[in-house]
PDB file of C-alpha atoms and ligand atoms in Angstrom:
ATOM      1  CA  MET A 923       0.249  -0.268  -0.071  1.00 47.00           C
ATOM      2  CA  ALA A 924       2.702   2.335  -1.039  1.00 50.00           C
ATOM      3  CA  HIS A 925       0.267   4.835  -2.447  1.00 54.00           C
ATOM      4  CA  ALA A 926      -1.182   5.515   0.521  1.00 50.00           C
ATOM      5  CA  VAL A 927       1.504   8.146   1.963  1.00 49.00           C
ATOM      6  CA  ALA A 928       0.672  11.194   3.845  1.00 49.00           C
ATOM      7  CA  THR A 929      -2.309  12.919   2.698  1.00 46.00           C
ATOM      8  CA  PRO A 930      -4.537  14.515   4.820  1.00 48.00           C
ATOM      9  CA  GLU A 931      -7.787  12.848   4.260  1.00 60.00           C
ATOM     10  CA  ILE A 932      -8.252   9.002   4.188  1.00 67.00           C
ATOM     11  CA  GLN A 933      -6.588   7.647   1.016  1.00 78.00           C
ATOM     12  CA  LEU A 934      -9.495   4.876  -0.519  1.00 88.00           C
ATOM     13  CA  PRO A 935      -7.906   1.932  -1.723  1.00 90.00           C
ATOM     14  CA  THR A 936      -8.781   0.755  -5.490  1.00 94.00           C
ATOM     15  CA  ILE A 937      -7.790  -2.172  -7.019  1.00 95.00           C
ATOM     16  CA  PRO A 938      -6.440  -1.963 -10.626  1.00 95.00           C
ATOM     17  CA  LEU A 939      -8.914  -3.364 -12.865  1.00 94.00           C
ATOM     18  CA  ARG A 940      -6.120  -5.326 -14.849  1.00 94.00           C
ATOM     19  CA  GLU A 941      -5.319  -7.128 -11.633  1.00 94.00           C
ATOM     20  CA  LEU A 942      -9.090  -7.913 -11.151  1.00 96.00           C
ATOM     21  CA  GLY A 943      -9.725  -8.902 -14.860  1.00 96.00           C
ATOM     22  CA  PRO A 944      -8.651 -12.508 -14.930  1.00 96.00           C
ATOM     23  CA  TRP A 945     -10.077 -13.467 -11.327  1.00 96.00           C
ATOM     24  CA  ALA A 946     -13.649 -12.141 -12.620  1.00 96.00           C
ATOM     25  CA  LEU A 947     -13.204 -13.661 -16.063  1.00 96.00           C
ATOM     26  CA  LEU A 948     -12.752 -17.107 -14.387  1.00 96.00           C
ATOM     27  CA  PHE A 949     -15.183 -16.365 -11.686  1.00 97.00           C
ATOM     28  CA  ALA A 950     -17.917 -15.358 -14.030  1.00 97.00           C
ATOM     29  CA  LEU A 951     -17.274 -18.762 -15.800  1.00 97.00           C
ATOM     30  CA  LEU A 952     -17.382 -20.776 -12.709  1.00 97.00           C
ATOM     31  CA  THR A 953     -20.690 -18.822 -11.666  1.00 97.00           C
ATOM     32  CA  THR A 954     -22.387 -19.500 -15.064  1.00 96.00           C
ATOM     33  CA  VAL A 955     -21.481 -23.114 -14.892  1.00 96.00           C
ATOM     34  CA  VAL A 956     -22.869 -23.370 -10.923  1.00 97.00           C
ATOM     35  CA  VAL A 957     -25.876 -21.645 -11.840  1.00 96.00           C
ATOM     36  CA  PHE A 958     -26.851 -23.260 -14.998  1.00 95.00           C
ATOM     37  CA  PHE A 959     -26.743 -26.787 -13.236  1.00 94.00           C
ATOM     38  CA  ILE A 960     -28.642 -25.434 -10.206  1.00 95.00           C
ATOM     39  CA  SER A 961     -31.168 -23.349 -11.729  1.00 93.00           C
ATOM     40  CA  ALA A 962     -31.822 -24.924 -15.278  1.00 87.00           C
ATOM     41  CA  ASP A 963     -30.472 -28.446 -16.318  1.00 87.00           C
ATOM     42  CA  GLN A 964     -32.667 -30.825 -17.214  1.00 85.00           C
ATOM     43  CA  GLY A 965     -35.333 -28.624 -17.409  1.00 83.00           C
ATOM     44  CA  ALA A 966     -35.164 -26.515 -20.618  1.00 80.00           C
ATOM     45  CA  VAL A 967     -31.964 -27.992 -21.650  1.00 83.00           C
ATOM     46  CA  SER A 968     -30.384 -31.507 -20.413  1.00 82.00           C
ATOM     47  CA  VAL A 969     -26.841 -32.406 -19.822  1.00 81.00           C
ATOM     48  CA  PRO A 970     -26.545 -34.969 -19.339  1.00 82.00           C
ATOM     49  CA  SER A 971     -30.141 -36.729 -20.022  1.00 82.00           C
ATOM     50  CA  GLY A 972     -32.164 -37.827 -17.404  1.00 83.00           C
ATOM     51  CA  THR A 973     -33.787 -36.236 -14.331  1.00 87.00           C
ATOM     52  CA  ALA A 974     -31.517 -37.072 -11.290  1.00 90.00           C
ATOM     53  CA  ILE A 975     -29.792 -33.544 -10.780  1.00 92.00           C
ATOM     54  CA  HIS A 976     -33.391 -31.746 -11.577  1.00 92.00           C
ATOM     55  CA  GLU A 977     -34.537 -34.001  -8.595  1.00 92.00           C
ATOM     56  CA  TRP A 978     -31.518 -33.484  -6.557  1.00 94.00           C
ATOM     57  CA  VAL A 979     -31.972 -29.927  -6.269  1.00 95.00           C
ATOM     58  CA  HIS A 980     -35.287 -29.405  -7.283  1.00 94.00           C
ATOM     59  CA  ASP A 981     -36.592 -27.993  -4.222  1.00 96.00           C
ATOM     60  CA  ALA A 982     -33.836 -25.032  -4.317  1.00 96.00           C
ATOM     61  CA  ARG A 983     -34.743 -24.669  -7.756  1.00 95.00           C
ATOM     62  CA  HIS A 984     -38.254 -23.763  -7.022  1.00 96.00           C
ATOM     63  CA  LEU A 985     -37.671 -22.038  -3.475  1.00 97.00           C
ATOM     64  CA  LEU A 986     -35.028 -19.731  -5.071  1.00 97.00           C
ATOM     65  CA  GLY A 987     -37.400 -18.649  -7.667  1.00 96.00           C
ATOM     66  CA  TYR A 988     -36.118 -20.278 -10.980  1.00 95.00           C
ATOM     67  CA  PRO A 989     -38.717 -21.603 -13.112  1.00 93.00           C
ATOM     68  CA  CYS A 990     -39.756 -25.353 -12.974  1.00 89.00           C
ATOM     69  CA  HIS A 991     -42.621 -27.097 -13.308  1.00 81.00           C
TER      70      HIS A 991
ATOM     71  CA  MET B 912      -6.713  -4.761  -0.309  1.00 90.00           C
ATOM     72  CA  THR B 913      -6.291  -7.032  -3.420  1.00 94.00           C
ATOM     73  CA  ALA B 914      -9.081  -9.136  -5.866  1.00 96.00           C
ATOM     74  CA  ARG B 915      -7.709 -12.198  -4.160  1.00 96.00           C
ATOM     75  CA  ALA B 916      -8.458 -11.007  -0.543  1.00 97.00           C
ATOM     76  CA  PHE B 917     -12.112 -10.014  -1.353  1.00 98.00           C
ATOM     77  CA  LEU B 918     -12.909 -13.139  -3.521  1.00 98.00           C
ATOM     78  CA  VAL B 919     -11.881 -15.261  -0.249  1.00 98.00           C
ATOM     79  CA  ARG B 920     -13.976 -13.385   2.031  1.00 98.00           C
ATOM     80  CA  GLY B 921     -16.839 -13.463  -0.680  1.00 98.00           C
ATOM     81  CA  LEU B 922     -16.539 -17.204  -0.930  1.00 98.00           C
ATOM     82  CA  LEU B 923     -16.386 -17.708   2.594  1.00 98.00           C
ATOM     83  CA  VAL B 924     -19.373 -15.468   3.609  1.00 98.00           C
ATOM     84  CA  GLY B 925     -21.476 -17.089   0.592  1.00 98.00           C
ATOM     85  CA  LEU B 926     -20.996 -20.358   2.272  1.00 98.00           C
ATOM     86  CA  LEU B 927     -22.340 -18.983   5.429  1.00 98.00           C
ATOM     87  CA  ALA B 928     -24.985 -17.271   3.675  1.00 98.00           C
ATOM     88  CA  GLY B 929     -25.911 -20.581   2.095  1.00 98.00           C
ATOM     89  CA  LEU B 930     -26.213 -22.326   5.359  1.00 98.00           C
ATOM     90  CA  ALA B 931     -28.992 -19.657   6.101  1.00 98.00           C
ATOM     91  CA  THR B 932     -30.572 -19.808   2.986  1.00 98.00           C
ATOM     92  CA  PHE B 933     -31.083 -23.505   3.552  1.00 98.00           C
ATOM     93  CA  ALA B 934     -32.320 -22.776   6.921  1.00 98.00           C
ATOM     94  CA  THR B 935     -35.018 -20.165   5.938  1.00 98.00           C
ATOM     95  CA  ALA B 936     -36.018 -22.172   2.598  1.00 98.00           C
ATOM     96  CA  TYR B 937     -36.382 -25.539   4.991  1.00 98.00           C
ATOM     97  CA  VAL B 938     -38.307 -24.029   7.786  1.00 98.00           C
ATOM     98  CA  VAL B 939     -40.252 -21.369   6.055  1.00 98.00           C
ATOM     99  CA  GLY B 940     -40.405 -22.947   2.439  1.00 97.00           C
ATOM    100  CA  GLU B 941     -40.635 -26.624   2.767  1.00 97.00           C
ATOM    101  CA  PRO B 942     -44.176 -26.772   4.574  1.00 97.00           C
ATOM    102  CA  HIS B 943     -45.638 -25.098   1.165  1.00 96.00           C
ATOM    103  CA  VAL B 944     -43.705 -26.999  -1.059  1.00 96.00           C
ATOM    104  CA  GLU B 945     -45.307 -30.291   0.574  1.00 95.00           C
ATOM    105  CA  ALA B 946     -48.986 -28.007   0.044  1.00 95.00           C
ATOM    106  CA  ALA B 947     -48.363 -27.563  -3.590  1.00 94.00           C
ATOM    107  CA  LEU B 948     -47.023 -31.604  -3.992  1.00 93.00           C
ATOM    108  CA  GLN B 949     -50.231 -32.649  -2.528  1.00 93.00           C
ATOM    109  CA  VAL B 950     -52.384 -30.371  -4.812  1.00 91.00           C
ATOM    110  CA  GLU B 951     -50.223 -31.830  -7.793  1.00 87.00           C
ATOM    111  CA  GLU B 952     -51.124 -35.124  -6.068  1.00 88.00           C
ATOM    112  CA  ALA B 953     -54.958 -35.094  -5.957  1.00 87.00           C
ATOM    113  CA  HIS B 954     -54.826 -33.531  -9.744  1.00 83.00           C
ATOM    114  CA  ALA B 955     -52.873 -36.517 -10.961  1.00 81.00           C
ATOM    115  CA  ALA B 956     -55.083 -38.869  -8.894  1.00 80.00           C
ATOM    116  CA  THR B 957     -58.564 -37.694 -10.772  1.00 76.00           C
ATOM    117  CA  GLU B 958     -57.144 -36.683 -14.371  1.00 67.00           C
ATOM    118  CA  THR B 959     -55.118 -39.084 -16.307  1.00 56.00           C
ATOM    119  CA  ASP B 960     -51.539 -39.002 -15.961  1.00 50.00           C
ATOM    120  CA  GLU B 961     -50.467 -35.871 -18.517  1.00 49.00           C
ATOM    121  CA  ALA B 962     -48.318 -33.736 -16.534  1.00 49.00           C
ATOM    122  CA  GLY B 963     -45.714 -34.669 -13.423  1.00 48.00           C
ATOM    123  CA  HIS B 964     -42.513 -35.397 -14.481  1.00 50.00           C
ATOM    124  CA  HIS B 965     -41.808 -36.151 -10.615  1.00 48.00           C
ATOM    125  CA  ASP B 966     -44.266 -38.686  -9.573  1.00 49.00           C
ATOM    126  CA  ASP B 967     -44.308 -40.996 -11.997  1.00 52.00           C
ATOM    127  CA  VAL B 968     -40.232 -42.023 -11.966  1.00 61.00           C
ATOM    128  CA  ALA B 969     -38.977 -40.550  -8.874  1.00 74.00           C
ATOM    129  CA  VAL B 970     -35.032 -40.836  -8.812  1.00 86.00           C
ATOM    130  CA  VAL B 971     -34.441 -38.737  -5.731  1.00 91.00           C
ATOM    131  CA  PRO B 972     -37.118 -39.436  -2.923  1.00 92.00           C
ATOM    132  CA  ARG B 973     -38.689 -36.271  -1.436  1.00 91.00           C
ATOM    133  CA  THR B 974     -36.981 -36.865   1.883  1.00 92.00           C
ATOM    134  CA  GLN B 975     -33.304 -36.224   0.511  1.00 92.00           C
ATOM    135  CA  GLN B 976     -34.965 -33.600  -2.139  1.00 94.00           C
ATOM    136  CA  ARG B 977     -36.311 -31.311   0.842  1.00 94.00           C
ATOM    137  CA  THR B 978     -33.037 -31.742   2.846  1.00 95.00           C
ATOM    138  CA  LEU B 979     -29.455 -32.972   1.412  1.00 97.00           C
ATOM    139  CA  GLY B 980     -30.957 -31.761  -2.303  1.00 96.00           C
ATOM    140  CA  LEU B 981     -32.068 -28.302  -0.870  1.00 97.00           C
ATOM    141  CA  LEU B 982     -28.673 -27.987   0.868  1.00 97.00           C
ATOM    142  CA  THR B 983     -27.015 -28.495  -1.889  1.00 97.00           C
ATOM    143  CA  GLY B 984     -28.724 -25.960  -4.276  1.00 97.00           C
ATOM    144  CA  SER B 985     -28.568 -23.068  -1.439  1.00 98.00           C
ATOM    145  CA  LEU B 986     -25.001 -23.553  -0.627  1.00 98.00           C
ATOM    146  CA  SER B 987     -24.017 -23.804  -4.288  1.00 98.00           C
ATOM    147  CA  ILE B 988     -25.919 -20.633  -5.288  1.00 98.00           C
ATOM    148  CA  ALA B 989     -25.102 -18.697  -2.136  1.00 98.00           C
ATOM    149  CA  THR B 990     -21.289 -19.482  -2.667  1.00 98.00           C
ATOM    150  CA  VAL B 991     -20.872 -18.357  -6.289  1.00 98.00           C
ATOM    151  CA  LEU B 992     -22.975 -15.040  -5.250  1.00 98.00           C
ATOM    152  CA  GLY B 993     -21.070 -14.431  -2.660  1.00 98.00           C
ATOM    153  CA  GLY B 994     -17.943 -14.710  -4.723  1.00 98.00           C
ATOM    154  CA  THR B 995     -19.267 -12.669  -7.604  1.00 98.00           C
ATOM    155  CA  VAL B 996     -20.646  -9.687  -5.254  1.00 98.00           C
ATOM    156  CA  ALA B 997     -17.303  -9.727  -3.728  1.00 98.00           C
ATOM    157  CA  LEU B 998     -15.307  -9.227  -7.186  1.00 98.00           C
ATOM    158  CA  VAL B 999     -17.773  -6.366  -7.778  1.00 98.00           C
ATOM    159  CA  ALA B1000     -16.847  -4.963  -4.854  1.00 98.00           C
ATOM    160  CA  ALA B1001     -13.414  -5.280  -5.347  1.00 98.00           C
ATOM    161  CA  GLY B1002     -13.874  -3.412  -8.413  1.00 97.00           C
ATOM    162  CA  THR B1003     -15.645  -0.388  -7.055  1.00 96.00           C
ATOM    163  CA  VAL B1004     -14.215   0.011  -3.819  1.00 96.00           C
ATOM    164  CA  GLY B1005     -12.510   3.561  -3.780  1.00 94.00           C
ATOM    165  CA  ARG B1006     -14.299   4.290  -7.076  1.00 95.00           C
ATOM    166  CA  VAL B1007     -17.997   5.511  -5.660  1.00 94.00           C
ATOM    167  CA  GLY B1008     -17.468   8.800  -4.136  1.00 92.00           C
ATOM    168  CA  ARG B1009     -15.823   9.010  -0.954  1.00 92.00           C
ATOM    169  CA  LEU B1010     -17.375   5.640   0.585  1.00 95.00           C
ATOM    170  CA  SER B1011     -15.686   3.661   2.147  1.00 96.00           C
ATOM    171  CA  PRO B1012     -14.593   0.029   1.355  1.00 97.00           C
ATOM    172  CA  ARG B1013     -17.337  -1.318   3.952  1.00 97.00           C
ATOM    173  CA  GLN B1014     -20.013   1.170   2.744  1.00 97.00           C
ATOM    174  CA  SER B1015     -19.329   0.592  -1.097  1.00 97.00           C
ATOM    175  CA  THR B1016     -19.515  -3.041  -0.706  1.00 98.00           C
ATOM    176  CA  GLY B1017     -22.921  -2.595   1.128  1.00 98.00           C
ATOM    177  CA  LEU B1018     -23.705  -0.589  -1.934  1.00 98.00           C
ATOM    178  CA  VAL B1019     -22.836  -3.602  -4.225  1.00 98.00           C
ATOM    179  CA  ALA B1020     -24.941  -6.116  -2.424  1.00 98.00           C
ATOM    180  CA  LEU B1021     -27.921  -4.156  -2.049  1.00 98.00           C
ATOM    181  CA  ILE B1022     -27.831  -3.029  -5.713  1.00 98.00           C
ATOM    182  CA  GLY B1023     -27.493  -6.942  -6.308  1.00 98.00           C
ATOM    183  CA  PHE B1024     -30.222  -7.841  -4.688  1.00 98.00           C
ATOM    184  CA  VAL B1025     -32.565  -5.499  -6.149  1.00 98.00           C
ATOM    185  CA  ALA B1026     -31.547  -6.650  -9.629  1.00 98.00           C
ATOM    186  CA  VAL B1027     -30.882 -10.089  -9.661  1.00 98.00           C
ATOM    187  CA  ALA B1028     -33.547 -11.287  -6.815  1.00 98.00           C
ATOM    188  CA  LEU B1029     -36.123  -8.475  -6.093  1.00 98.00           C
ATOM    189  CA  VAL B1030     -37.202  -6.919  -9.544  1.00 98.00           C
ATOM    190  CA  PRO B1031     -37.299 -10.586 -11.383  1.00 98.00           C
ATOM    191  CA  PHE B1032     -39.175 -11.767  -8.859  1.00 98.00           C
ATOM    192  CA  LEU B1033     -41.698  -9.068  -8.947  1.00 97.00           C
ATOM    193  CA  LYS B1034     -42.052  -9.706 -13.090  1.00 97.00           C
ATOM    194  CA  TYR B1035     -41.654 -13.724 -12.918  1.00 97.00           C
ATOM    195  CA  PRO B1036     -42.460 -14.719  -9.328  1.00 96.00           C
ATOM    196  CA  ALA B1037     -40.961 -18.102  -8.065  1.00 96.00           C
ATOM    197  CA  SER B1038     -44.028 -20.558  -8.823  1.00 94.00           C
ATOM    198  CA  PRO B1039     -44.689 -23.737  -6.376  1.00 94.00           C
ATOM    199  CA  PRO B1040     -44.644 -27.359  -7.907  1.00 92.00           C
ATOM    200  CA  ALA B1041     -47.790 -28.085  -9.704  1.00 87.00           C
ATOM    201  CA  VAL B1042     -48.361 -24.560 -11.116  1.00 88.00           C
ATOM    202  CA  GLY B1043     -45.809 -24.389 -14.194  1.00 82.00           C
ATOM    203  CA  SER B1044     -46.845 -26.562 -17.429  1.00 83.00           C
ATOM    204  CA  ALA B1045     -43.895 -28.804 -18.741  1.00 84.00           C
ATOM    205  CA  ASP B1046     -44.477 -27.585 -21.910  1.00 86.00           C
ATOM    206  CA  THR B1047     -43.721 -24.128 -21.455  1.00 91.00           C
ATOM    207  CA  ILE B1048     -40.498 -24.523 -19.088  1.00 92.00           C
ATOM    208  CA  GLY B1049     -38.332 -23.420 -22.263  1.00 92.00           C
ATOM    209  CA  ALA B1050     -39.908 -20.016 -22.884  1.00 93.00           C
ATOM    210  CA  ARG B1051     -40.325 -19.542 -19.069  1.00 94.00           C
ATOM    211  CA  THR B1052     -36.633 -20.106 -18.665  1.00 94.00           C
ATOM    212  CA  THR B1053     -35.655 -18.037 -21.660  1.00 95.00           C
ATOM    213  CA  ASP B1054     -38.267 -15.233 -20.343  1.00 96.00           C
ATOM    214  CA  TYR B1055     -36.758 -15.331 -16.673  1.00 96.00           C
ATOM    215  CA  PHE B1056     -33.346 -15.068 -17.674  1.00 97.00           C
ATOM    216  CA  GLY B1057     -33.511 -12.955 -20.458  1.00 97.00           C
ATOM    217  CA  PHE B1058     -35.340 -10.370 -17.769  1.00 98.00           C
ATOM    218  CA  LEU B1059     -32.782 -11.050 -15.189  1.00 98.00           C
ATOM    219  CA  LEU B1060     -29.896 -10.252 -17.714  1.00 98.00           C
ATOM    220  CA  VAL B1061     -31.796  -6.767 -18.759  1.00 98.00           C
ATOM    221  CA  SER B1062     -32.132  -5.788 -15.043  1.00 98.00           C
ATOM    222  CA  VAL B1063     -28.211  -6.614 -14.447  1.00 98.00           C
ATOM    223  CA  VAL B1064     -27.510  -4.744 -17.248  1.00 98.00           C
ATOM    224  CA  VAL B1065     -29.424  -1.622 -16.526  1.00 98.00           C
ATOM    225  CA  ALA B1066     -28.367  -1.485 -12.758  1.00 98.00           C
ATOM    226  CA  VAL B1067     -25.061  -1.285 -14.170  1.00 98.00           C
ATOM    227  CA  LEU B1068     -25.832   1.556 -16.590  1.00 98.00           C
ATOM    228  CA  ALA B1069     -27.712   3.577 -13.756  1.00 98.00           C
ATOM    229  CA  THR B1070     -25.103   2.789 -11.537  1.00 98.00           C
ATOM    230  CA  GLY B1071     -22.775   4.326 -13.885  1.00 97.00           C
ATOM    231  CA  LEU B1072     -25.214   7.523 -14.772  1.00 97.00           C
ATOM    232  CA  ALA B1073     -25.162   8.396 -10.909  1.00 97.00           C
ATOM    233  CA  LEU B1074     -21.398   7.847 -10.415  1.00 97.00           C
ATOM    234  CA  ARG B1075     -20.912  10.512 -13.499  1.00 96.00           C
ATOM    235  CA  LEU B1076     -23.526  12.979 -11.806  1.00 97.00           C
ATOM    236  CA  LEU B1077     -22.127  12.395  -8.809  1.00 95.00           C
ATOM    237  CA  ASP B1078     -19.496  14.935  -8.557  1.00 92.00           C
ATOM    238  CA  ARG B1079     -21.256  18.059 -10.085  1.00 95.00           C
ATOM    239  CA  HIS B1080     -24.869  17.456  -8.492  1.00 96.00           C
ATOM    240  CA  GLY B1081     -24.193  15.768  -5.364  1.00 95.00           C
ATOM    241  CA  ALA B1082     -25.079  12.171  -3.760  1.00 95.00           C
ATOM    242  CA  PHE B1083     -28.862  13.205  -3.463  1.00 97.00           C
ATOM    243  CA  THR B1084     -29.434  13.818  -7.247  1.00 97.00           C
ATOM    244  CA  ALA B1085     -26.963  11.493  -8.492  1.00 97.00           C
ATOM    245  CA  GLY B1086     -28.764   8.569  -6.304  1.00 97.00           C
ATOM    246  CA  LEU B1087     -32.102   9.981  -7.480  1.00 98.00           C
ATOM    247  CA  ALA B1088     -31.371   9.818 -11.278  1.00 98.00           C
ATOM    248  CA  GLY B1089     -30.102   6.466 -11.093  1.00 98.00           C
ATOM    249  CA  VAL B1090     -32.594   4.778  -9.190  1.00 98.00           C
ATOM    250  CA  ALA B1091     -35.085   6.525 -11.449  1.00 98.00           C
ATOM    251  CA  ALA B1092     -33.573   5.328 -14.634  1.00 98.00           C
ATOM    252  CA  TYR B1093     -33.704   1.695 -13.314  1.00 98.00           C
ATOM    253  CA  VAL B1094     -37.479   2.089 -12.326  1.00 98.00           C
ATOM    254  CA  VAL B1095     -38.422   3.661 -15.589  1.00 98.00           C
ATOM    255  CA  ALA B1096     -36.325   1.476 -17.886  1.00 98.00           C
ATOM    256  CA  MET B1097     -37.478  -2.038 -16.091  1.00 98.00           C
ATOM    257  CA  VAL B1098     -40.987  -0.662 -16.053  1.00 98.00           C
ATOM    258  CA  ALA B1099     -41.176  -0.561 -19.666  1.00 98.00           C
ATOM    259  CA  VAL B1100     -38.900  -3.637 -20.256  1.00 98.00           C
ATOM    260  CA  GLY B1101     -41.282  -5.635 -18.215  1.00 97.00           C
ATOM    261  CA  SER B1102     -44.371  -4.350 -19.851  1.00 97.00           C
ATOM    262  CA  LEU B1103     -43.289  -5.630 -22.974  1.00 97.00           C
ATOM    263  CA  MET B1104     -42.349  -8.958 -21.955  1.00 97.00           C
ATOM    264  CA  PRO B1105     -44.913 -11.903 -21.602  1.00 95.00           C
ATOM    265  CA  ALA B1106     -46.301 -12.524 -18.656  1.00 93.00           C
ATOM    266  CA  VAL B1107     -46.746 -16.229 -17.426  1.00 90.00           C
ATOM    267  CA  ASP B1108     -50.568 -17.366 -17.003  1.00 87.00           C
ATOM    268  CA  GLU B1109     -50.389 -20.866 -15.908  1.00 87.00           C
ATOM    269  CA  LEU B1110     -52.175 -20.905 -12.622  1.00 87.00           C
ATOM    270  CA  GLY B1111     -55.317 -22.792 -13.672  1.00 86.00           C
ATOM    271  CA  ASP B1112     -57.322 -23.546  -9.806  1.00 89.00           C
ATOM    272  CA  PHE B1113     -54.114 -23.617  -7.981  1.00 92.00           C
ATOM    273  CA  PRO B1114     -55.328 -22.537  -4.338  1.00 94.00           C
ATOM    274  CA  ALA B1115     -54.301 -18.797  -3.987  1.00 94.00           C
ATOM    275  CA  ASP B1116     -53.315 -18.669  -0.466  1.00 95.00           C
ATOM    276  CA  THR B1117     -50.957 -21.862  -1.064  1.00 95.00           C
ATOM    277  CA  LEU B1118     -49.650 -20.025  -4.036  1.00 96.00           C
ATOM    278  CA  TRP B1119     -48.967 -16.731  -1.703  1.00 97.00           C
ATOM    279  CA  TYR B1120     -47.418 -18.542   1.095  1.00 97.00           C
ATOM    280  CA  PHE B1121     -44.844 -20.018  -1.255  1.00 97.00           C
ATOM    281  CA  ARG B1122     -44.020 -16.815  -3.108  1.00 97.00           C
ATOM    282  CA  ARG B1123     -43.721 -14.846   0.385  1.00 98.00           C
ATOM    283  CA  ALA B1124     -41.284 -17.860   1.411  1.00 98.00           C
ATOM    284  CA  SER B1125     -39.508 -17.666  -1.568  1.00 98.00           C
ATOM    285  CA  ILE B1126     -38.586 -13.946  -1.441  1.00 98.00           C
ATOM    286  CA  ALA B1127     -37.958 -14.430   2.311  1.00 98.00           C
ATOM    287  CA  THR B1128     -35.397 -16.886   1.571  1.00 98.00           C
ATOM    288  CA  LEU B1129     -33.788 -14.631  -1.117  1.00 98.00           C
ATOM    289  CA  THR B1130     -33.541 -11.674   1.232  1.00 98.00           C
ATOM    290  CA  VAL B1131     -31.820 -13.649   3.570  1.00 98.00           C
ATOM    291  CA  MET B1132     -29.209 -14.880   1.346  1.00 98.00           C
ATOM    292  CA  TRP B1133     -28.301 -11.366  -0.351  1.00 98.00           C
ATOM    293  CA  ALA B1134     -28.733  -9.855   3.515  1.00 98.00           C
ATOM    294  CA  ALA B1135     -26.220 -12.469   4.764  1.00 98.00           C
ATOM    295  CA  ILE B1136     -24.084 -12.125   1.807  1.00 98.00           C
ATOM    296  CA  GLY B1137     -23.970  -8.237   2.015  1.00 98.00           C
ATOM    297  CA  ILE B1138     -23.630  -7.925   5.572  1.00 98.00           C
ATOM    298  CA  GLY B1139     -21.217 -10.467   6.135  1.00 98.00           C
ATOM    299  CA  LEU B1140     -18.941  -9.143   3.287  1.00 98.00           C
ATOM    300  CA  ALA B1141     -19.295  -5.619   4.366  1.00 98.00           C
ATOM    301  CA  GLY B1142     -17.955  -6.596   7.934  1.00 98.00           C
ATOM    302  CA  LEU B1143     -15.077  -8.592   6.408  1.00 98.00           C
ATOM    303  CA  VAL B1144     -13.859  -5.998   3.900  1.00 98.00           C
ATOM    304  CA  GLY B1145     -14.298  -3.344   6.437  1.00 97.00           C
ATOM    305  CA  ARG B1146     -12.264  -5.194   9.045  1.00 97.00           C
ATOM    306  CA  LEU B1147      -9.475  -5.754   6.437  1.00 97.00           C
ATOM    307  CA  HIS B1148      -9.466  -2.035   5.303  1.00 96.00           C
ATOM    308  CA  ASP B1149      -9.328  -0.842   9.087  1.00 95.00           C
ATOM    309  CA  ARG B1150      -6.064  -3.475   9.720  1.00 95.00           C
ATOM    310  CA  GLU B1151      -4.711  -2.039   6.516  1.00 94.00           C
ATOM    311  CA  ARG B1152      -5.004   1.073   7.626  1.00 93.00           C
ATOM    312  CA  ALA B1153      -3.422   0.537  10.769  1.00 94.00           C
ATOM    313  CA  VAL B1154      -0.506  -0.905   9.186  1.00 94.00           C
ATOM    314  CA  VAL B1155      -0.037   2.566   7.196  1.00 93.00           C
ATOM    315  CA  ALA B1156      -0.571   4.546  10.336  1.00 93.00           C
ATOM    316  CA  ARG B1157       1.862   2.651  12.259  1.00 94.00           C
ATOM    317  CA  ARG B1158       4.253   3.124   9.264  1.00 94.00           C
ATOM    318  CA  GLU B1159       3.869   6.754   8.859  1.00 93.00           C
ATOM    319  CA  LEU B1160       4.205   7.252  12.581  1.00 94.00           C
ATOM    320  CA  ALA B1161       7.826   5.191  12.754  1.00 94.00           C
ATOM    321  CA  ALA B1162       8.644   7.382   9.365  1.00 94.00           C
ATOM    322  CA  SER B1163       8.379  10.577  11.239  1.00 91.00           C
ATOM    323  CA  LEU B1164      10.171   9.679  14.205  1.00 86.00           C
TER     324      LEU B1164
HETATM  325 ZN1   ZN C2020     -40.490 -28.869 -10.271  1.00 90.74          ZN
END
C-alpha cells in the first residue's frame, strides 16, 4: 500500500482493473456453470439427459425463484 | 486490498449465507412445497397422468430433495453469488465517491439484491410445484433469464449514470437519477415481456405463502452476503489502515 502516504484525508484503496480482470473472467465462468446446473439443467436443456440432477436440486430451484414445473 | 482477498472473503461469506438460506428455505418454504405437491398429487389422481415429471419416476426421494438436495442448491448458489458480489465490490472499492470499502461493498450487495433477486421476482415470481406447465419450461426459462440479464445490465448502466452525476450534482440528485432511470427502464421492459399465466385452479393461499417464503429466502441470502461481506471487507481495510498509520508514525520519528 505504498500509494497511501501522508495525505490529509484518508486515502481510499482501489484495485487495478487489470489485476481484477482474470479473477472476474474465471469466476464469471464458474458462476455460469454452477447457476446453470442448479437452476436450469434437465429442465429447458438437459446435459446429461435424465432427471437426477433436476430432482436433487428441485426444491432449491423452486424456492430460489427459478422456473421449474 | 487485492482481488484475491475479496474473493476469499466472498466465498466464505457465501458459504455461511448458504447455510442461512437453507435454514430459511427449509423452515419457511418447505411446508408450502409439500402443500403444493399434495395439490399436484390430488390432480394426478383425478386426471389421467399427463403432467408430473416427478411422481411417475422419482429418482430422488422427497426426503432427500427437501434436505440434502435443498442444501446443495442453497450452498452452491449462495457461494457463487458471494464470490461474484465480492469481485464486483473489489472493482468498485474506492471508486464510488467517498464511500469507504465497507459502504461501497454494502451498496454493491444492495443493488445486487434489487437487480438479481427482487425485480426479477416482481415480474416472474417463484412458483411452487404443480403451477408451471412442462410444455412452457423452455419459454419460461428464456424469459426469466432474459429479464434477469436486462435487469443486471440496466442496473450497471444506472449506477454508472449516478457515478457520472455524483461530482457535479451531489449524492442525492445522482442517486435519485440512477434509481429513476433503473425503475423507468425496468417498468418499460417488464411491460413489454410476456406474462406467465398458468395458475389454473391452484389454491391462491398456498401460492402466496410459497411466494412469500421464496422472497424471504432470497432476502436472507442477500442480506447475509451483504452484511457479512461488508463486515469482513471493513475489517480488512481497518487493519491495512492501521498498518499504514504505524508505518507513517515510524517514518516521522
Ligand atoms: Zn419442479
